[in-house]
XYZ file of C-alpha atoms in Angstrom:
579
model
C -0.138 -0.040 0.022
C 1.279 3.373 -0.814
C 0.108 6.751 0.747
C -0.042 10.086 -1.054
C -0.700 13.653 0.055
C -4.072 13.211 -1.609
C -5.017 9.776 -0.442
C -4.389 6.313 -1.551
C -3.624 5.637 -5.189
C -3.554 2.133 -6.602
C -1.442 0.660 -9.323
C 2.028 -0.453 -9.892
C 4.541 2.280 -8.644
C 7.120 0.784 -11.056
C 5.082 1.625 -13.945
C 5.603 5.133 -14.819
C 3.151 7.313 -16.906
C 3.868 7.006 -20.506
C 5.588 9.945 -22.241
C 3.211 11.230 -25.161
C 6.179 11.318 -27.522
C 7.176 7.678 -26.845
C 7.841 5.349 -29.836
C 5.284 3.377 -31.422
C 6.337 -0.281 -30.847
C 4.044 -1.859 -33.299
C 5.062 -5.253 -34.856
C 5.430 -3.606 -38.373
C 6.503 -0.110 -37.391
C 9.854 1.004 -39.073
C 12.986 1.957 -37.017
C 12.974 5.753 -36.050
C 14.671 7.954 -38.620
C 16.357 10.055 -35.831
C 16.901 9.730 -32.037
C 18.816 11.553 -29.315
C 20.927 8.613 -28.122
C 21.526 5.544 -29.892
C 23.297 2.661 -28.020
C 24.816 -0.308 -29.526
C 24.970 -3.492 -27.576
C 22.629 -4.804 -24.788
C 25.377 -5.965 -22.490
C 25.440 -4.459 -19.023
C 26.985 -1.377 -19.878
C 24.435 -0.610 -22.739
C 21.458 -1.840 -20.568
C 22.486 0.221 -17.652
C 22.765 3.305 -19.835
C 19.648 2.754 -21.457
C 17.775 2.113 -18.149
C 19.038 5.477 -16.860
C 18.063 7.707 -19.941
C 14.709 5.804 -20.304
C 13.654 7.834 -17.058
C 13.839 11.130 -19.007
C 10.551 11.406 -21.177
C 11.846 14.193 -23.159
C 15.307 12.055 -24.335
C 14.695 9.681 -27.112
C 16.852 6.712 -26.850
C 17.427 3.679 -28.822
C 19.243 0.602 -28.194
C 20.532 -2.109 -30.764
C 21.643 -5.709 -30.505
C 22.612 -7.901 -33.237
C 21.414 -10.907 -31.602
C 17.947 -12.097 -31.546
C 16.934 -11.944 -27.824
C 18.513 -11.370 -24.293
C 21.173 -13.726 -23.172
C 20.002 -16.982 -21.470
C 22.992 -17.608 -18.918
C 25.473 -14.765 -18.154
C 29.069 -15.219 -17.527
C 29.223 -12.600 -14.698
C 27.233 -12.916 -11.383
C 28.918 -10.370 -8.849
C 27.757 -6.751 -8.296
C 29.925 -4.778 -5.835
C 28.786 -2.401 -3.327
C 29.824 0.707 -5.357
C 27.943 -0.534 -8.318
C 24.920 -1.019 -5.986
C 25.275 2.511 -4.926
C 25.102 3.598 -8.550
C 21.830 1.763 -8.851
C 20.526 3.346 -5.872
C 21.051 6.720 -7.422
C 18.379 6.007 -10.086
C 16.105 3.658 -8.041
C 17.303 0.453 -9.109
C 18.877 -1.052 -6.071
C 15.884 -2.155 -4.393
C 14.744 -4.027 -7.343
C 18.088 -5.819 -7.471
C 18.273 -6.523 -3.767
C 14.931 -8.357 -3.624
C 16.197 -11.050 -5.944
C 19.847 -11.643 -4.868
C 22.137 -13.260 -2.452
C 23.876 -10.856 -0.186
C 27.551 -11.335 0.592
C 27.582 -10.091 4.284
C 30.945 -11.826 5.104
C 33.514 -13.788 3.080
C 34.914 -16.978 4.990
C 38.113 -18.668 3.910
C 38.635 -22.437 4.352
C 41.709 -24.601 3.967
C 42.678 -28.198 4.524
C 43.026 -28.938 8.265
C 46.741 -29.669 8.868
C 45.818 -32.179 11.603
C 43.135 -33.994 9.591
C 43.900 -33.317 5.776
C 40.833 -35.086 4.672
C 38.735 -32.352 6.076
C 38.970 -28.498 5.646
C 38.551 -25.759 8.466
C 37.673 -22.158 8.377
C 40.972 -20.117 8.718
C 39.570 -16.577 8.184
C 36.401 -14.564 8.061
C 36.218 -11.171 6.738
C 33.120 -8.826 6.878
C 32.542 -7.900 3.320
C 31.084 -4.542 3.770
C 32.550 -2.767 6.655
C 30.171 -0.906 9.167
C 29.060 2.501 7.737
C 31.081 2.135 4.767
C 27.974 2.063 2.625
C 24.235 1.336 2.960
C 24.479 -1.050 0.000
C 25.525 -4.835 0.189
C 27.792 -6.819 -2.201
C 25.491 -9.160 -4.067
C 25.410 -12.201 -6.353
C 23.013 -12.117 -9.383
C 23.512 -13.953 -12.750
C 24.280 -11.609 -15.479
C 21.159 -12.749 -17.516
C 18.979 -12.013 -14.750
C 20.408 -8.550 -14.215
C 19.628 -7.902 -17.854
C 16.002 -8.819 -17.405
C 15.658 -6.443 -14.419
C 17.127 -3.639 -16.540
C 14.757 -4.478 -19.387
C 11.817 -4.310 -16.905
C 12.839 -0.872 -16.037
C 13.086 0.328 -19.443
C 9.821 -1.057 -20.476
C 8.051 0.449 -17.390
C 9.836 3.872 -17.884
C 7.923 6.934 -19.606
C 9.658 6.092 -22.723
C 8.419 2.468 -22.818
C 12.121 1.755 -23.975
C 12.850 -1.800 -25.507
C 15.891 -3.012 -27.405
C 15.823 -3.394 -31.186
C 17.046 -7.034 -31.509
C 18.351 -8.470 -34.507
C 19.814 -5.144 -35.860
C 23.596 -5.248 -36.609
C 25.732 -2.042 -36.792
C 27.710 -2.080 -40.215
C 28.493 1.499 -40.502
C 29.069 4.685 -38.547
C 29.768 8.323 -39.859
C 29.934 11.717 -38.286
C 28.994 14.882 -40.158
C 31.405 17.479 -38.723
C 29.058 20.397 -40.473
C 26.134 20.028 -38.270
C 25.141 19.819 -34.567
C 21.467 18.325 -35.484
C 21.996 14.472 -35.321
C 25.303 14.532 -36.721
C 25.781 10.810 -36.395
C 24.593 8.289 -38.903
C 24.538 4.748 -38.398
C 23.636 1.995 -40.906
C 21.994 -1.155 -39.324
C 21.453 -4.533 -41.117
C 18.811 -6.938 -40.261
C 20.643 -9.960 -38.873
C 17.788 -12.227 -38.244
C 14.517 -11.193 -39.378
C 12.290 -12.008 -42.463
C 14.203 -9.137 -44.189
C 17.507 -10.558 -43.476
C 20.115 -8.477 -45.081
C 18.107 -5.265 -45.360
C 19.655 -2.117 -44.202
C 18.296 0.924 -42.239
C 19.927 4.323 -41.417
C 19.241 6.113 -38.147
C 20.656 9.582 -37.263
C 21.574 10.286 -33.572
C 22.761 13.303 -31.540
C 24.897 10.973 -29.555
C 26.042 7.228 -30.163
C 27.413 4.875 -27.443
C 29.302 1.938 -28.341
C 28.789 -0.977 -25.823
C 29.313 -3.517 -28.382
C 31.966 -5.673 -26.837
C 35.597 -6.398 -27.391
C 35.268 -6.411 -31.365
C 33.524 -3.100 -31.120
C 32.778 -1.761 -34.573
C 32.022 1.672 -32.973
C 35.515 1.632 -31.580
C 37.072 0.974 -34.965
C 34.823 3.704 -36.379
C 36.212 6.489 -34.343
C 39.854 5.154 -34.825
C 40.377 4.003 -31.327
C 42.847 1.197 -30.453
C 43.057 -1.206 -27.703
C 46.749 -0.885 -26.192
C 48.350 -3.103 -23.407
C 49.095 -6.619 -22.904
C 47.627 -9.232 -25.418
C 48.077 -12.311 -23.165
C 47.803 -12.482 -19.407
C 46.696 -15.926 -19.072
C 44.735 -18.790 -20.931
C 41.678 -20.289 -19.296
C 39.587 -23.410 -20.144
C 36.097 -22.597 -18.703
C 33.421 -25.209 -18.576
C 29.797 -24.976 -17.290
C 28.690 -28.449 -16.034
C 25.460 -30.114 -14.345
C 26.646 -32.407 -11.600
C 23.749 -33.189 -9.067
C 25.978 -35.469 -6.820
C 29.100 -32.911 -6.563
C 27.804 -31.288 -3.437
C 27.277 -34.701 -1.668
C 30.998 -35.679 -2.242
C 32.149 -32.375 -0.560
C 33.816 -32.764 2.776
C 32.847 -29.420 4.023
C 29.787 -27.020 3.493
C 29.744 -25.962 -0.076
C 30.975 -22.341 -0.746
C 30.305 -20.099 -3.749
C 33.926 -19.929 -4.793
C 36.343 -22.817 -4.467
C 40.057 -22.833 -5.102
C 41.836 -26.239 -5.831
C 45.747 -26.343 -6.005
C 47.867 -29.541 -6.607
C 51.000 -30.091 -8.501
C 48.888 -31.380 -11.667
C 46.118 -28.928 -12.315
C 44.910 -25.714 -10.419
C 41.488 -24.059 -10.775
C 38.508 -22.548 -9.672
C 34.932 -23.899 -9.171
C 31.982 -21.457 -8.589
C 28.445 -22.509 -7.616
C 25.982 -21.247 -10.155
C 22.677 -22.347 -8.674
C 23.791 -23.614 -5.284
C 22.549 -27.056 -6.128
C 23.913 -28.830 -9.216
C 25.250 -26.139 -11.915
C 28.856 -25.410 -11.538
C 31.364 -23.252 -13.495
C 34.969 -24.616 -13.632
C 38.124 -22.609 -14.521
C 41.310 -24.193 -15.579
C 44.235 -22.122 -15.707
C 46.695 -23.236 -18.403
C 50.565 -23.234 -17.375
C 52.723 -20.762 -19.239
C 53.879 -23.434 -21.724
C 50.538 -24.594 -22.702
C 49.813 -22.135 -25.511
C 47.628 -24.408 -27.303
C 44.143 -24.983 -25.690
C 43.618 -28.232 -27.502
C 46.715 -29.624 -25.765
C 45.056 -29.955 -22.337
C 42.681 -32.675 -21.960
C 39.435 -30.894 -20.689
C 37.780 -33.815 -18.948
C 41.175 -34.836 -17.311
C 41.421 -31.147 -16.072
C 37.791 -30.904 -14.647
C 38.313 -34.331 -12.787
C 41.709 -33.219 -11.379
C 40.317 -29.897 -10.255
C 37.397 -31.451 -8.647
C 39.425 -34.292 -7.113
C 37.053 -37.007 -8.641
C 37.672 -40.185 -10.294
C 36.459 -41.805 -13.712
C 33.306 -42.861 -11.902
C 32.069 -39.165 -11.403
C 29.346 -38.252 -13.930
C 28.651 -34.819 -15.186
C 26.591 -33.125 -17.940
C 28.761 -30.612 -20.114
C 26.476 -27.492 -20.665
C 28.807 -25.119 -22.242
C 32.523 -24.576 -22.628
C 34.836 -21.689 -23.766
C 38.424 -21.160 -24.230
C 39.518 -17.613 -23.551
C 42.594 -15.412 -23.302
C 42.810 -12.803 -20.394
C 44.240 -9.781 -21.635
C 44.949 -6.165 -20.065
C 43.658 -3.878 -23.059
C 42.547 -0.338 -22.613
C 41.420 1.859 -25.517
C 43.613 5.030 -26.156
C 40.614 7.142 -26.363
C 36.845 6.862 -25.373
C 35.357 9.414 -27.518
C 35.484 11.338 -30.716
C 33.067 14.154 -31.082
C 29.554 12.769 -30.231
C 30.432 9.069 -30.323
C 31.652 7.235 -27.155
C 32.468 3.775 -26.271
C 31.885 1.916 -22.686
C 32.192 -1.321 -21.186
C 34.187 -4.134 -23.104
C 34.245 -1.916 -26.109
C 36.718 0.299 -24.008
C 38.540 -2.014 -22.004
C 39.369 -5.711 -21.591
C 41.009 -7.369 -18.545
C 40.983 -10.372 -16.604
C 37.787 -10.265 -14.145
C 39.643 -10.290 -10.909
C 37.944 -8.513 -7.920
C 34.829 -8.569 -10.029
C 35.793 -5.717 -12.120
C 34.704 -6.825 -15.511
C 30.950 -6.265 -15.627
C 31.176 -3.640 -12.824
C 33.749 -1.378 -14.556
C 31.426 -1.413 -17.531
C 28.476 -0.491 -15.469
C 30.468 2.266 -13.839
C 31.240 3.769 -17.360
C 27.620 3.729 -18.289
C 26.668 5.356 -15.071
C 29.079 8.198 -15.499
C 28.056 8.803 -19.171
C 24.401 8.542 -18.327
C 24.307 11.741 -16.436
C 26.638 13.600 -18.668
C 24.480 12.973 -21.646
C 21.364 13.830 -19.749
C 22.986 17.105 -18.847
C 23.509 17.852 -22.493
C 20.080 16.927 -23.694
C 18.432 18.776 -20.780
C 20.262 21.742 -21.830
C 22.037 22.806 -18.493
C 25.647 21.468 -19.501
C 27.864 23.186 -22.216
C 29.109 20.737 -24.979
C 32.777 20.938 -23.487
C 31.333 19.192 -20.333
C 31.370 15.871 -22.269
C 35.202 15.888 -22.069
C 34.794 14.835 -18.450
C 33.902 11.349 -19.407
C 37.083 10.544 -20.906
C 39.054 12.396 -18.491
C 37.577 10.909 -15.643
C 37.019 7.239 -16.642
C 40.157 6.555 -18.925
C 42.599 7.058 -16.032
C 40.418 4.874 -13.831
C 40.367 2.061 -16.315
C 43.964 2.094 -16.747
C 44.673 1.886 -12.991
C 42.108 -0.911 -12.598
C 43.523 -2.860 -15.638
C 46.895 -2.818 -13.821
C 45.445 -4.131 -10.573
C 43.717 -6.998 -12.207
C 46.742 -8.056 -14.312
C 49.117 -7.891 -11.255
C 46.760 -9.920 -9.271
C 46.597 -12.320 -12.156
C 50.323 -12.579 -12.372
C 50.532 -13.118 -8.685
C 47.986 -15.998 -8.842
C 49.890 -17.577 -11.613
C 53.088 -17.305 -9.638
C 51.567 -19.122 -6.887
C 50.251 -21.831 -9.109
C 53.782 -22.484 -10.315
C 55.071 -22.613 -6.855
C 52.640 -25.144 -5.359
C 55.045 -27.130 -2.770
C 55.612 -30.639 -4.029
C 54.540 -32.063 -0.710
C 51.272 -30.441 -0.557
C 49.388 -33.559 -0.712
C 51.756 -35.656 1.558
C 51.412 -36.459 5.189
C 53.696 -35.519 7.822
C 54.812 -32.627 9.749
C 56.793 -31.135 6.854
C 53.772 -31.307 4.633
C 51.482 -29.859 7.132
C 53.990 -26.856 7.507
C 53.980 -26.444 3.702
C 50.137 -26.431 3.521
C 49.883 -23.984 6.315
C 52.526 -21.611 4.671
C 51.100 -21.948 1.176
C 47.470 -21.573 2.398
C 48.393 -18.410 4.318
C 49.914 -16.692 1.312
C 46.975 -17.556 -0.835
C 44.588 -16.330 1.844
C 46.429 -13.001 2.086
C 46.387 -12.509 -1.708
C 42.880 -13.448 -2.167
C 41.204 -11.506 0.512
C 42.028 -8.369 -1.461
C 40.223 -9.472 -4.627
C 37.178 -10.775 -2.492
C 36.928 -8.062 -0.198
C 37.993 -5.060 -2.447
C 37.134 -2.030 -0.686
C 39.759 -0.121 -2.242
C 38.551 -0.674 -5.842
C 34.843 -0.057 -4.488
C 35.443 3.171 -2.797
C 38.983 4.454 -3.014
C 38.940 5.527 -6.776
C 39.013 9.093 -7.621
C 38.918 11.591 -10.492
C 41.901 14.043 -10.143
C 41.718 15.556 -13.724
C 37.842 16.312 -14.275
C 36.942 19.646 -16.070
C 33.756 19.536 -14.210
C 35.217 19.549 -10.516
C 36.449 22.441 -8.513
C 39.689 21.188 -6.930
C 41.488 22.525 -3.830
C 44.972 22.181 -2.598
C 44.461 18.813 -0.864
C 45.450 15.421 -2.671
C 43.171 12.549 -2.724
C 44.628 9.721 -0.541
C 46.113 6.598 -2.215
C 44.262 3.303 -2.218
C 44.885 -0.411 -3.002
C 42.782 -3.279 -4.194
C 41.846 -4.021 -0.699
C 42.050 -0.863 1.417
C 41.081 2.934 1.115
C 41.059 6.169 3.178
C 37.577 7.988 3.141
C 37.880 11.389 1.904
C 36.073 14.546 0.764
C 38.639 15.888 -1.354
C 36.888 16.788 -4.679
C 36.967 13.827 -6.995
C 36.669 11.311 -4.249
C 33.632 9.294 -3.374
C 31.712 11.239 -0.578
C 32.156 8.970 2.604
C 28.932 7.052 3.458
C 26.850 8.792 6.504
C 23.521 8.143 7.945
C 21.449 11.314 8.261
C 19.627 12.266 11.396
C 16.209 10.759 10.249
C 18.011 7.436 9.569
C 18.039 8.092 5.893
C 21.330 7.182 4.029
C 23.252 9.850 2.362
C 22.755 7.572 -0.843
C 19.155 8.172 -0.654
C 19.076 12.111 -1.024
C 21.494 12.121 -3.885
C 18.998 12.567 -6.751
C 19.325 13.658 -10.210
C 22.014 16.481 -10.341
C 23.758 17.634 -7.343
C 23.096 17.737 -3.629
C 24.651 20.458 -1.385
C 25.314 19.067 2.009
C 25.299 21.857 4.664
C 26.846 21.629 8.176
C 24.816 22.824 10.992
C 26.640 25.884 11.113
C 26.597 26.920 7.438
C 25.148 30.319 7.111
C 21.969 30.127 5.337
C 22.227 33.330 3.369
C 25.401 31.907 1.821
C 23.684 28.664 1.054
C 21.033 30.886 -0.662
C 23.896 32.296 -2.940
C 24.766 28.737 -4.221
C 21.117 27.878 -4.675
C 20.257 30.845 -6.676
C 23.504 30.545 -8.931
C 22.411 26.714 -9.766
C 18.841 27.823 -10.206
C 19.680 30.674 -12.806
C 21.683 28.197 -14.695
C 18.918 25.429 -14.544
C 21.410 22.931 -12.744
C 19.344 20.625 -10.576
C 20.201 20.843 -6.902
C 19.063 19.444 -3.677
C 19.924 21.050 -0.285
C 20.339 19.059 2.739
C 21.297 20.485 6.121
C 23.139 18.273 8.552
C 21.635 17.819 12.166
C 23.881 19.145 14.844
C 22.630 16.245 17.029
C 24.427 13.766 14.810
C 28.006 12.803 15.018
C 29.456 13.362 11.521
C 32.666 11.867 10.109
C 35.750 13.787 10.309
C 35.971 13.987 6.440
C 33.009 16.359 6.528
C 34.725 19.074 8.224
C 33.865 21.982 5.696
C 30.663 23.865 5.956
C 29.626 22.691 2.489
C 30.044 19.743 0.294
C 28.738 19.789 -3.197
C 28.121 16.120 -4.311
C 26.803 14.884 -7.486
C 24.416 12.052 -8.275
C 27.182 9.536 -8.604
C 28.442 10.233 -5.082
C 31.515 12.062 -6.222
C 32.350 15.457 -4.323
C 32.794 18.289 -6.799
C 33.529 21.186 -4.434
C 33.734 21.789 -0.828
C 34.185 25.082 1.053
C 33.808 27.119 4.145
C 32.519 30.363 2.471
C 30.096 31.223 -0.482
C 30.258 34.563 -2.090
C 28.305 35.514 -5.301
C 31.447 35.227 -7.615
C 32.375 32.024 -5.926
C 29.056 30.479 -6.659
C 28.910 31.715 -10.106
C 32.573 30.180 -10.767
C 31.421 26.888 -9.192
C 28.397 26.558 -11.512
C 30.416 27.634 -14.411
C 32.835 24.796 -13.693
C 30.166 22.226 -13.400
C 28.637 23.306 -16.567
C 32.046 22.660 -18.481
C 32.682 26.417 -19.100
C 35.974 27.028 -17.433
C 38.127 24.495 -19.348
C 41.632 25.667 -20.226
């Protein structure tokens, strides 16, 4: 039941009133001739971007996909806490939380040195530290996440749905006009008119079309970095009796190491479906040289009597590749189109969603008319350095894991005191290495934007971070530290579209009004929230005012507001003060 100021009103609150200018989705309706934003690809990045833009009735968005339908089973399943915070900013987090497994803590188990046939818990780490975020770390299969994005899109004012079965074959940019300057040619790839082409003109095009991105190639961007980090055989199997063979409670992720073969086993449904990664040795450059069935049985520790059904398999190469640019004019790339790396710490799908979240509000600001065209430079200047940093974190961790697999003690499966000592030492080393990626607070909360043209920097320097650790900070460019407001509402819950001005209890109201007036005059969306003096605030919020944008990044802070300063801050946020 819902209550409104005018009384109860029935209906589904997830279904928004339809926009009058929405596209007609009739079966025989042609593709639109022009749109504001055209997104190529329905992976996590493309769907997240589409879901966010679909909330704006005045923005016409189109999303195309060469495949005939949504994926049935996804490769990824982890949504980190920072991504959930991004979802919260556009009202999507609760929908995801209702259907997912929350990872409240991560436990680490290893063979018991006193009873090698059994394992014991050797470590337990709280996944999200107290007060670091309102949001949990969750598990959900990528395919289901896609479906939830699609529901949001279909129930939005624009009633947005993907155009499946249309493959991008060409993209051109007309530099002489600002009126829908990007023309894309789409080919019917699965329909009754197979091979037929259509053209659509767009104000902006975003390529979320994967590692072989045609959009990336169209803007002359190149992937640079390390072509081979590791080779992996991945196999999805159905094995109903595997859990019964385990000598300890089943876990979501299981690492097995022995001198013959090492790999990971992930529980897909918690019952009978498992994903097995076999990490090839350095000299094994040919996937076919490694017997897949033998590797699976060796990793699982089972004999020839064990039965399983092969559901799918894939041989893949982990790389560290980042595009040398993310934009040309009004064409952008995001997700796997912009970067490819080994998905350690869950930063494969999550990185693409972060790209989409960043770009969504930049594009909305353009199409709502309150940001200057130069503000779009912020997307590349914010996201490109971060993707480069994260790619090195992932590669370095992959190399460290590969080094450990090469250094497995020869006596790790033996009995006796010496073997017990080897297992303890090697196990502790693996524990210390992997707790960083499975409880990666640094990657979640520590990264910052230090060269954005739409942030007002001061003399302070953002604190360094690692994969596993960070220091909360309100230095402009950093994520605003989480805080509970006096009425029990999370800071995340008040960061709406645009910006939030967080005022200390002692901030002068007349100066707050100056910032409000300047933002209003420029049509920049602003929410004002005054801190309660009865509340104990984190030490990081030591300034009178903190201006935070909807993705939780601090864009300005200060202890005094004058008319000139307010106008200068607003001009920067709009992208008007670039050198």
